[in-house]
């Protein structure tokens, strides 16, 4: 169960990488167009296109007879934007490992001395397979763990707070080391059931509403 959730987060990272690459490709296309044709505003026709988003300084430069300078300023800006997009895509790919996902980082924060990521992941899977209670389809509580977008050991939970928004209900968990976790529920009754379940099985120091 937790492995599938980690893989899902990794797939979102791949999608994010694809967006950065697509952005870089579009900027390259834009840069080539600007390099070949300039800003597209020097004709006698209506002034539109790229000039609509130019700063007043660039407009004045062009209107004062410096279209080539404006063109090269734009080209440099596009090169910087492309470099940034490709750098972000590369960093996302490099860090797209199970232990670097949001859930993977949450697992690492719950590791005790001597526990490594892979062995802890196996232990969590076994604990979930042994039985869990489901709350609203997105939050699961086993004998030792609560799993949502993040995960936390039940025995490490120190405080539970509740919060409501216009559409969602939340349990905000804090462990003994100050790590926090948010469990989201569409229905208020699911949040209340999870809260009652946790309070019944744990010695919670404080529960407060927000």
PDB file of N, CA and C in Angstrom, residues 100-176:
ATOM      1  N   UNK A 100      13.040  10.316  -1.533  1.00  0.00           N
ATOM      2  CA  UNK A 100      12.966  11.756  -1.702  1.00  0.00           C
ATOM      3  C   UNK A 100      11.548  12.260  -1.949  1.00  0.00           C
ATOM      4  N   UNK A 101      10.580  11.360  -2.112  1.00  0.00           N
ATOM      5  CA  UNK A 101       9.195  11.790  -2.270  1.00  0.00           C
ATOM      6  C   UNK A 101       8.684  12.341  -0.944  1.00  0.00           C
ATOM      7  N   UNK A 102       7.546  13.007  -0.994  1.00  0.00           N
ATOM      8  CA  UNK A 102       6.950  13.549   0.226  1.00  0.00           C
ATOM      9  C   UNK A 102       6.712  12.443   1.241  1.00  0.00           C
ATOM     10  N   UNK A 103       6.149  11.331   0.766  1.00  0.00           N
ATOM     11  CA  UNK A 103       5.874  10.213   1.665  1.00  0.00           C
ATOM     12  C   UNK A 103       7.159   9.538   2.118  1.00  0.00           C
ATOM     13  N   UNK A 104       8.128   9.425   1.202  1.00  0.00           N
ATOM     14  CA  UNK A 104       9.408   8.828   1.559  1.00  0.00           C
ATOM     15  C   UNK A 104      10.138   9.619   2.622  1.00  0.00           C
ATOM     16  N   UNK A 105      10.104  10.949   2.501  1.00  0.00           N
ATOM     17  CA  UNK A 105      10.717  11.793   3.520  1.00  0.00           C
ATOM     18  C   UNK A 105      10.013  11.628   4.865  1.00  0.00           C
ATOM     19  N   UNK A 106       8.706  11.449   4.809  1.00  0.00           N
ATOM     20  CA  UNK A 106       7.940  11.227   6.030  1.00  0.00           C
ATOM     21  C   UNK A 106       8.352   9.919   6.707  1.00  0.00           C
ATOM     22  N   UNK A 107       8.580   8.889   5.898  1.00  0.00           N
ATOM     23  CA  UNK A 107       9.056   7.611   6.437  1.00  0.00           C
ATOM     24  C   UNK A 107      10.415   7.792   7.107  1.00  0.00           C
ATOM     25  N   UNK A 108      11.305   8.509   6.439  1.00  0.00           N
ATOM     26  CA  UNK A 108      12.646   8.731   6.985  1.00  0.00           C
ATOM     27  C   UNK A 108      12.596   9.452   8.325  1.00  0.00           C
ATOM     28  N   UNK A 109      11.677  10.396   8.469  1.00  0.00           N
ATOM     29  CA  UNK A 109      11.567  11.139   9.725  1.00  0.00           C
ATOM     30  C   UNK A 109      11.078  10.258  10.873  1.00  0.00           C
ATOM     31  N   UNK A 110      10.415   9.159  10.535  1.00  0.00           N
ATOM     32  CA  UNK A 110       9.900   8.264  11.564  1.00  0.00           C
ATOM     33  C   UNK A 110      10.855   7.120  11.893  1.00  0.00           C
ATOM     34  N   UNK A 111      11.962   7.048  11.174  1.00  0.00           N
ATOM     35  CA  UNK A 111      12.913   5.954  11.389  1.00  0.00           C
ATOM     36  C   UNK A 111      13.584   6.080  12.750  1.00  0.00           C
ATOM     37  N   UNK A 112      13.733   4.957  13.404  1.00  0.00           N
ATOM     38  CA  UNK A 112      14.440   4.907  14.678  1.00  0.00           C
ATOM     39  C   UNK A 112      15.908   4.556  14.439  1.00  0.00           C
ATOM     40  N   UNK A 113      16.772   4.793  15.410  1.00  0.00           N
ATOM     41  CA  UNK A 113      18.194   4.483  15.225  1.00  0.00           C
ATOM     42  C   UNK A 113      18.400   3.039  14.753  1.00  0.00           C
ATOM     43  N   UNK A 114      19.175   2.891  13.693  1.00  0.00           N
ATOM     44  CA  UNK A 114      19.462   1.559  13.167  1.00  0.00           C
ATOM     45  C   UNK A 114      18.522   1.118  12.066  1.00  0.00           C
ATOM     46  N   UNK A 115      17.438   1.829  11.838  1.00  0.00           N
ATOM     47  CA  UNK A 115      16.495   1.472  10.778  1.00  0.00           C
ATOM     48  C   UNK A 115      16.874   2.172   9.479  1.00  0.00           C
ATOM     49  N   UNK A 116      16.920   1.428   8.387  1.00  0.00           N
ATOM     50  CA  UNK A 116      17.148   2.053   7.091  1.00  0.00           C
ATOM     51  C   UNK A 116      15.828   2.133   6.336  1.00  0.00           C
ATOM     52  N   UNK A 117      15.816   2.926   5.298  1.00  0.00           N
ATOM     53  CA  UNK A 117      14.577   3.243   4.592  1.00  0.00           C
ATOM     54  C   UNK A 117      13.891   2.004   4.034  1.00  0.00           C
ATOM     55  N   UNK A 118      14.626   1.167   3.321  1.00  0.00           N
ATOM     56  CA  UNK A 118      14.017   0.008   2.658  1.00  0.00           C
ATOM     57  C   UNK A 118      13.443  -1.002   3.647  1.00  0.00           C
ATOM     58  N   UNK A 119      14.179  -1.269   4.707  1.00  0.00           N
ATOM     59  CA  UNK A 119      13.678  -2.229   5.691  1.00  0.00           C
ATOM     60  C   UNK A 119      12.459  -1.674   6.422  1.00  0.00           C
ATOM     61  N   UNK A 120      12.464  -0.363   6.695  1.00  0.00           N
ATOM     62  CA  UNK A 120      11.317   0.247   7.351  1.00  0.00           C
ATOM     63  C   UNK A 120      10.100   0.221   6.435  1.00  0.00           C
ATOM     64  N   UNK A 121      10.323   0.430   5.150  1.00  0.00           N
ATOM     65  CA  UNK A 121       9.232   0.371   4.187  1.00  0.00           C
ATOM     66  C   UNK A 121       8.608  -1.026   4.165  1.00  0.00           C
ATOM     67  N   UNK A 122       9.443  -2.055   4.212  1.00  0.00           N
ATOM     68  CA  UNK A 122       8.942  -3.429   4.255  1.00  0.00           C
ATOM     69  C   UNK A 122       8.141  -3.684   5.526  1.00  0.00           C
ATOM     70  N   UNK A 123       8.621  -3.174   6.646  1.00  0.00           N
ATOM     71  CA  UNK A 123       7.903  -3.357   7.911  1.00  0.00           C
ATOM     72  C   UNK A 123       6.532  -2.675   7.871  1.00  0.00           C
ATOM     73  N   UNK A 124       6.482  -1.498   7.268  1.00  0.00           N
ATOM     74  CA  UNK A 124       5.207  -0.786   7.167  1.00  0.00           C
ATOM     75  C   UNK A 124       4.237  -1.564   6.284  1.00  0.00           C
ATOM     76  N   UNK A 125       4.737  -2.091   5.164  1.00  0.00           N
ATOM     77  CA  UNK A 125       3.886  -2.883   4.273  1.00  0.00           C
ATOM     78  C   UNK A 125       3.312  -4.094   5.011  1.00  0.00           C
ATOM     79  N   UNK A 126       4.157  -4.784   5.767  1.00  0.00           N
ATOM     80  CA  UNK A 126       3.698  -5.964   6.500  1.00  0.00           C
ATOM     81  C   UNK A 126       2.667  -5.585   7.554  1.00  0.00           C
ATOM     82  N   UNK A 127       2.901  -4.453   8.215  1.00  0.00           N
ATOM     83  CA  UNK A 127       1.975  -4.015   9.239  1.00  0.00           C
ATOM     84  C   UNK A 127       0.614  -3.666   8.624  1.00  0.00           C
ATOM     85  N   UNK A 128       0.623  -3.027   7.465  1.00  0.00           N
ATOM     86  CA  UNK A 128      -0.626  -2.690   6.786  1.00  0.00           C
ATOM     87  C   UNK A 128      -1.334  -3.943   6.283  1.00  0.00           C
ATOM     88  N   UNK A 129      -0.564  -4.886   5.755  1.00  0.00           N
ATOM     89  CA  UNK A 129      -1.157  -6.122   5.263  1.00  0.00           C
ATOM     90  C   UNK A 129      -1.782  -6.949   6.384  1.00  0.00           C
ATOM     91  N   UNK A 130      -1.271  -6.782   7.595  1.00  0.00           N
ATOM     92  CA  UNK A 130      -1.813  -7.523   8.732  1.00  0.00           C
ATOM     93  C   UNK A 130      -3.184  -7.000   9.155  1.00  0.00           C
ATOM     94  N   UNK A 131      -3.552  -5.807   8.679  1.00  0.00           N
ATOM     95  CA  UNK A 131      -4.854  -5.270   9.006  1.00  0.00           C
ATOM     96  C   UNK A 131      -4.811  -3.769   9.256  1.00  0.00           C
ATOM     97  N   UNK A 132      -5.809  -3.070   8.755  1.00  0.00           N
ATOM     98  CA  UNK A 132      -5.898  -1.629   8.960  1.00  0.00           C
ATOM     99  C   UNK A 132      -7.361  -1.217   8.929  1.00  0.00           C
ATOM    100  N   UNK A 133      -7.614  -0.029   9.450  1.00  0.00           N
ATOM    101  CA  UNK A 133      -8.949   0.548   9.397  1.00  0.00           C
ATOM    102  C   UNK A 133      -8.914   1.741   8.455  1.00  0.00           C
ATOM    103  N   UNK A 134      -9.895   1.805   7.575  1.00  0.00           N
ATOM    104  CA  UNK A 134      -9.934   2.849   6.553  1.00  0.00           C
ATOM    105  C   UNK A 134     -10.911   3.951   6.958  1.00  0.00           C
ATOM    106  N   UNK A 135     -10.502   5.183   6.733  1.00  0.00           N
ATOM    107  CA  UNK A 135     -11.338   6.337   7.067  1.00  0.00           C
ATOM    108  C   UNK A 135     -11.486   7.228   5.835  1.00  0.00           C
ATOM    109  N   UNK A 136     -12.575   7.062   5.140  1.00  0.00           N
ATOM    110  CA  UNK A 136     -12.862   7.920   3.996  1.00  0.00           C
ATOM    111  C   UNK A 136     -12.120   7.595   2.723  1.00  0.00           C
ATOM    112  N   UNK A 137     -11.383   6.511   2.673  1.00  0.00           N
ATOM    113  CA  UNK A 137     -10.716   6.101   1.448  1.00  0.00           C
ATOM    114  C   UNK A 137      -9.324   6.633   1.248  1.00  0.00           C
ATOM    115  N   UNK A 138      -8.904   7.626   2.044  1.00  0.00           N
ATOM    116  CA  UNK A 138      -7.577   8.220   1.855  1.00  0.00           C
ATOM    117  C   UNK A 138      -6.702   8.151   3.099  1.00  0.00           C
ATOM    118  N   UNK A 139      -7.282   7.769   4.216  1.00  0.00           N
ATOM    119  CA  UNK A 139      -6.538   7.681   5.471  1.00  0.00           C
ATOM    120  C   UNK A 139      -6.693   6.276   6.029  1.00  0.00           C
ATOM    121  N   UNK A 140      -5.552   5.671   6.388  1.00  0.00           N
ATOM    122  CA  UNK A 140      -5.546   4.295   6.871  1.00  0.00           C
ATOM    123  C   UNK A 140      -4.760   4.222   8.171  1.00  0.00           C
ATOM    124  N   UNK A 141      -5.306   3.496   9.136  1.00  0.00           N
ATOM    125  CA  UNK A 141      -4.638   3.337  10.424  1.00  0.00           C
ATOM    126  C   UNK A 141      -4.485   1.855  10.713  1.00  0.00           C
ATOM    127  N   UNK A 142      -3.231   1.437  10.895  1.00  0.00           N
ATOM    128  CA  UNK A 142      -2.945   0.044  11.240  1.00  0.00           C
ATOM    129  C   UNK A 142      -2.623  -0.033  12.723  1.00  0.00           C
ATOM    130  N   UNK A 143      -2.028  -1.130  13.134  1.00  0.00           N
ATOM    131  CA  UNK A 143      -1.691  -1.287  14.550  1.00  0.00           C
ATOM    132  C   UNK A 143      -0.565  -0.364  14.992  1.00  0.00           C
ATOM    133  N   UNK A 144       0.250   0.107  14.006  1.00  0.00           N
ATOM    134  CA  UNK A 144       1.422   0.912  14.371  1.00  0.00           C
ATOM    135  C   UNK A 144       1.545   2.221  13.611  1.00  0.00           C
ATOM    136  N   UNK A 145       0.758   2.401  12.546  1.00  0.00           N
ATOM    137  CA  UNK A 145       0.967   3.551  11.675  1.00  0.00           C
ATOM    138  C   UNK A 145      -0.360   4.196  11.276  1.00  0.00           C
ATOM    139  N   UNK A 146      -0.299   5.498  10.966  1.00  0.00           N
ATOM    140  CA  UNK A 146      -1.374   6.195  10.277  1.00  0.00           C
ATOM    141  C   UNK A 146      -0.807   6.688   8.952  1.00  0.00           C
ATOM    142  N   UNK A 147      -1.490   6.350   7.869  1.00  0.00           N
ATOM    143  CA  UNK A 147      -1.008   6.631   6.515  1.00  0.00           C
ATOM    144  C   UNK A 147      -2.004   7.514   5.782  1.00  0.00           C
ATOM    145  N   UNK A 148      -1.519   8.626   5.252  1.00  0.00           N
ATOM    146  CA  UNK A 148      -2.295   9.492   4.350  1.00  0.00           C
ATOM    147  C   UNK A 148      -1.318   9.896   3.245  1.00  0.00           C
ATOM    148  N   UNK A 149      -1.185  11.190   2.955  1.00  0.00           N
ATOM    149  CA  UNK A 149      -0.120  11.619   2.035  1.00  0.00           C
ATOM    150  C   UNK A 149       1.238  11.517   2.716  1.00  0.00           C
ATOM    151  N   UNK A 150       1.238  11.590   4.053  1.00  0.00           N
ATOM    152  CA  UNK A 150       2.417  11.351   4.876  1.00  0.00           C
ATOM    153  C   UNK A 150       2.132  10.138   5.758  1.00  0.00           C
ATOM    154  N   UNK A 151       3.067   9.820   6.627  1.00  0.00           N
ATOM    155  CA  UNK A 151       2.886   8.685   7.526  1.00  0.00           C
ATOM    156  C   UNK A 151       3.503   9.011   8.879  1.00  0.00           C
ATOM    157  N   UNK A 152       2.965   8.402   9.941  1.00  0.00           N
ATOM    158  CA  UNK A 152       3.487   8.646  11.284  1.00  0.00           C
ATOM    159  C   UNK A 152       3.258   7.413  12.147  1.00  0.00           C
ATOM    160  N   UNK A 153       4.252   7.128  12.994  1.00  0.00           N
ATOM    161  CA  UNK A 153       4.097   6.037  13.968  1.00  0.00           C
ATOM    162  C   UNK A 153       3.081   6.459  15.031  1.00  0.00           C
ATOM    163  N   UNK A 154       2.169   5.558  15.336  1.00  0.00           N
ATOM    164  CA  UNK A 154       1.155   5.883  16.335  1.00  0.00           C
ATOM    165  C   UNK A 154       1.784   6.154  17.700  1.00  0.00           C
ATOM    166  N   UNK A 155       2.792   5.380  18.053  1.00  0.00           N
ATOM    167  CA  UNK A 155       3.377   5.523  19.384  1.00  0.00           C
ATOM    168  C   UNK A 155       4.160   6.817  19.552  1.00  0.00           C
ATOM    169  N   UNK A 156       4.440   7.497  18.420  1.00  0.00           N
ATOM    170  CA  UNK A 156       5.197   8.746  18.496  1.00  0.00           C
ATOM    171  C   UNK A 156       4.287   9.983  18.505  1.00  0.00           C
ATOM    172  N   UNK A 157       2.991   9.784  18.269  1.00  0.00           N
ATOM    173  CA  UNK A 157       2.072  10.927  18.226  1.00  0.00           C
ATOM    174  C   UNK A 157       1.955  11.559  19.605  1.00  0.00           C
ATOM    175  N   UNK A 158       2.142  12.878  19.637  1.00  0.00           N
ATOM    176  CA  UNK A 158       2.084  13.615  20.894  1.00  0.00           C
ATOM    177  C   UNK A 158       0.825  14.471  21.001  1.00  0.00           C
ATOM    178  N   UNK A 159       0.444  15.108  19.889  1.00  0.00           N
ATOM    179  CA  UNK A 159      -0.710  15.993  19.891  1.00  0.00           C
ATOM    180  C   UNK A 159      -1.545  15.780  18.634  1.00  0.00           C
ATOM    181  N   UNK A 160      -2.840  16.015  18.764  1.00  0.00           N
ATOM    182  CA  UNK A 160      -3.742  16.000  17.614  1.00  0.00           C
ATOM    183  C   UNK A 160      -4.598  17.264  17.661  1.00  0.00           C
ATOM    184  N   UNK A 161      -4.621  17.977  16.557  1.00  0.00           N
ATOM    185  CA  UNK A 161      -5.493  19.141  16.420  1.00  0.00           C
ATOM    186  C   UNK A 161      -6.437  18.903  15.246  1.00  0.00           C
ATOM    187  N   UNK A 162      -7.589  19.557  15.279  1.00  0.00           N
ATOM    188  CA  UNK A 162      -8.532  19.460  14.168  1.00  0.00           C
ATOM    189  C   UNK A 162      -8.690  20.814  13.511  1.00  0.00           C
ATOM    190  N   UNK A 163      -8.957  20.777  12.212  1.00  0.00           N
ATOM    191  CA  UNK A 163      -9.159  22.013  11.457  1.00  0.00           C
ATOM    192  C   UNK A 163     -10.164  21.760  10.354  1.00  0.00           C
ATOM    193  N   UNK A 164     -10.971  22.779  10.050  1.00  0.00           N
ATOM    194  CA  UNK A 164     -11.964  22.675   8.984  1.00  0.00           C
ATOM    195  C   UNK A 164     -11.735  23.772   7.958  1.00  0.00           C
ATOM    196  N   UNK A 165     -11.973  23.419   6.705  1.00  0.00           N
ATOM    197  CA  UNK A 165     -11.992  24.416   5.643  1.00  0.00           C
ATOM    198  C   UNK A 165     -13.359  24.340   4.972  1.00  0.00           C
ATOM    199  N   UNK A 166     -13.526  25.064   3.887  1.00  0.00           N
ATOM    200  CA  UNK A 166     -14.824  25.078   3.218  1.00  0.00           C
ATOM    201  C   UNK A 166     -15.221  23.711   2.691  1.00  0.00           C
ATOM    202  N   UNK A 167     -14.207  22.913   2.284  1.00  0.00           N
ATOM    203  CA  UNK A 167     -14.506  21.635   1.642  1.00  0.00           C
ATOM    204  C   UNK A 167     -13.941  20.431   2.372  1.00  0.00           C
ATOM    205  N   UNK A 168     -12.964  20.637   3.230  1.00  0.00           N
ATOM    206  CA  UNK A 168     -12.264  19.504   3.829  1.00  0.00           C
ATOM    207  C   UNK A 168     -12.218  19.610   5.342  1.00  0.00           C
ATOM    208  N   UNK A 169     -11.949  18.467   5.965  1.00  0.00           N
ATOM    209  CA  UNK A 169     -11.746  18.382   7.408  1.00  0.00           C
ATOM    210  C   UNK A 169     -10.373  17.757   7.639  1.00  0.00           C
ATOM    211  N   UNK A 170      -9.658  18.249   8.631  1.00  0.00           N
ATOM    212  CA  UNK A 170      -8.276  17.822   8.807  1.00  0.00           C
ATOM    213  C   UNK A 170      -7.990  17.400  10.251  1.00  0.00           C
ATOM    214  N   UNK A 171      -7.121  16.377  10.358  1.00  0.00           N
ATOM    215  CA  UNK A 171      -6.475  16.063  11.621  1.00  0.00           C
ATOM    216  C   UNK A 171      -5.020  16.454  11.482  1.00  0.00           C
ATOM    217  N   UNK A 172      -4.547  17.291  12.377  1.00  0.00           N
ATOM    218  CA  UNK A 172      -3.163  17.741  12.359  1.00  0.00           C
ATOM    219  C   UNK A 172      -2.421  17.030  13.478  1.00  0.00           C
ATOM    220  N   UNK A 173      -1.471  16.185  13.101  1.00  0.00           N
ATOM    221  CA  UNK A 173      -0.746  15.357  14.059  1.00  0.00           C
ATOM    222  C   UNK A 173       0.662  15.901  14.272  1.00  0.00           C
ATOM    223  N   UNK A 174       1.127  15.800  15.499  1.00  0.00           N
ATOM    224  CA  UNK A 174       2.495  16.196  15.841  1.00  0.00           C
ATOM    225  C   UNK A 174       3.126  15.088  16.658  1.00  0.00           C
ATOM    226  N   UNK A 175       4.362  14.708  16.296  1.00  0.00           N
ATOM    227  CA  UNK A 175       5.013  13.630  17.046  1.00  0.00           C
ATOM    228  C   UNK A 175       5.966  14.195  18.102  1.00  0.00           C
ATOM    229  N   UNK A 176       6.645  13.314  18.787  1.00  0.00           N
ATOM    230  CA  UNK A 176       7.486  13.714  19.914  1.00  0.00           C
ATOM    231  C   UNK A 176       8.698  14.537  19.482  1.00  0.00           C
TER     232      UNK A 176
END
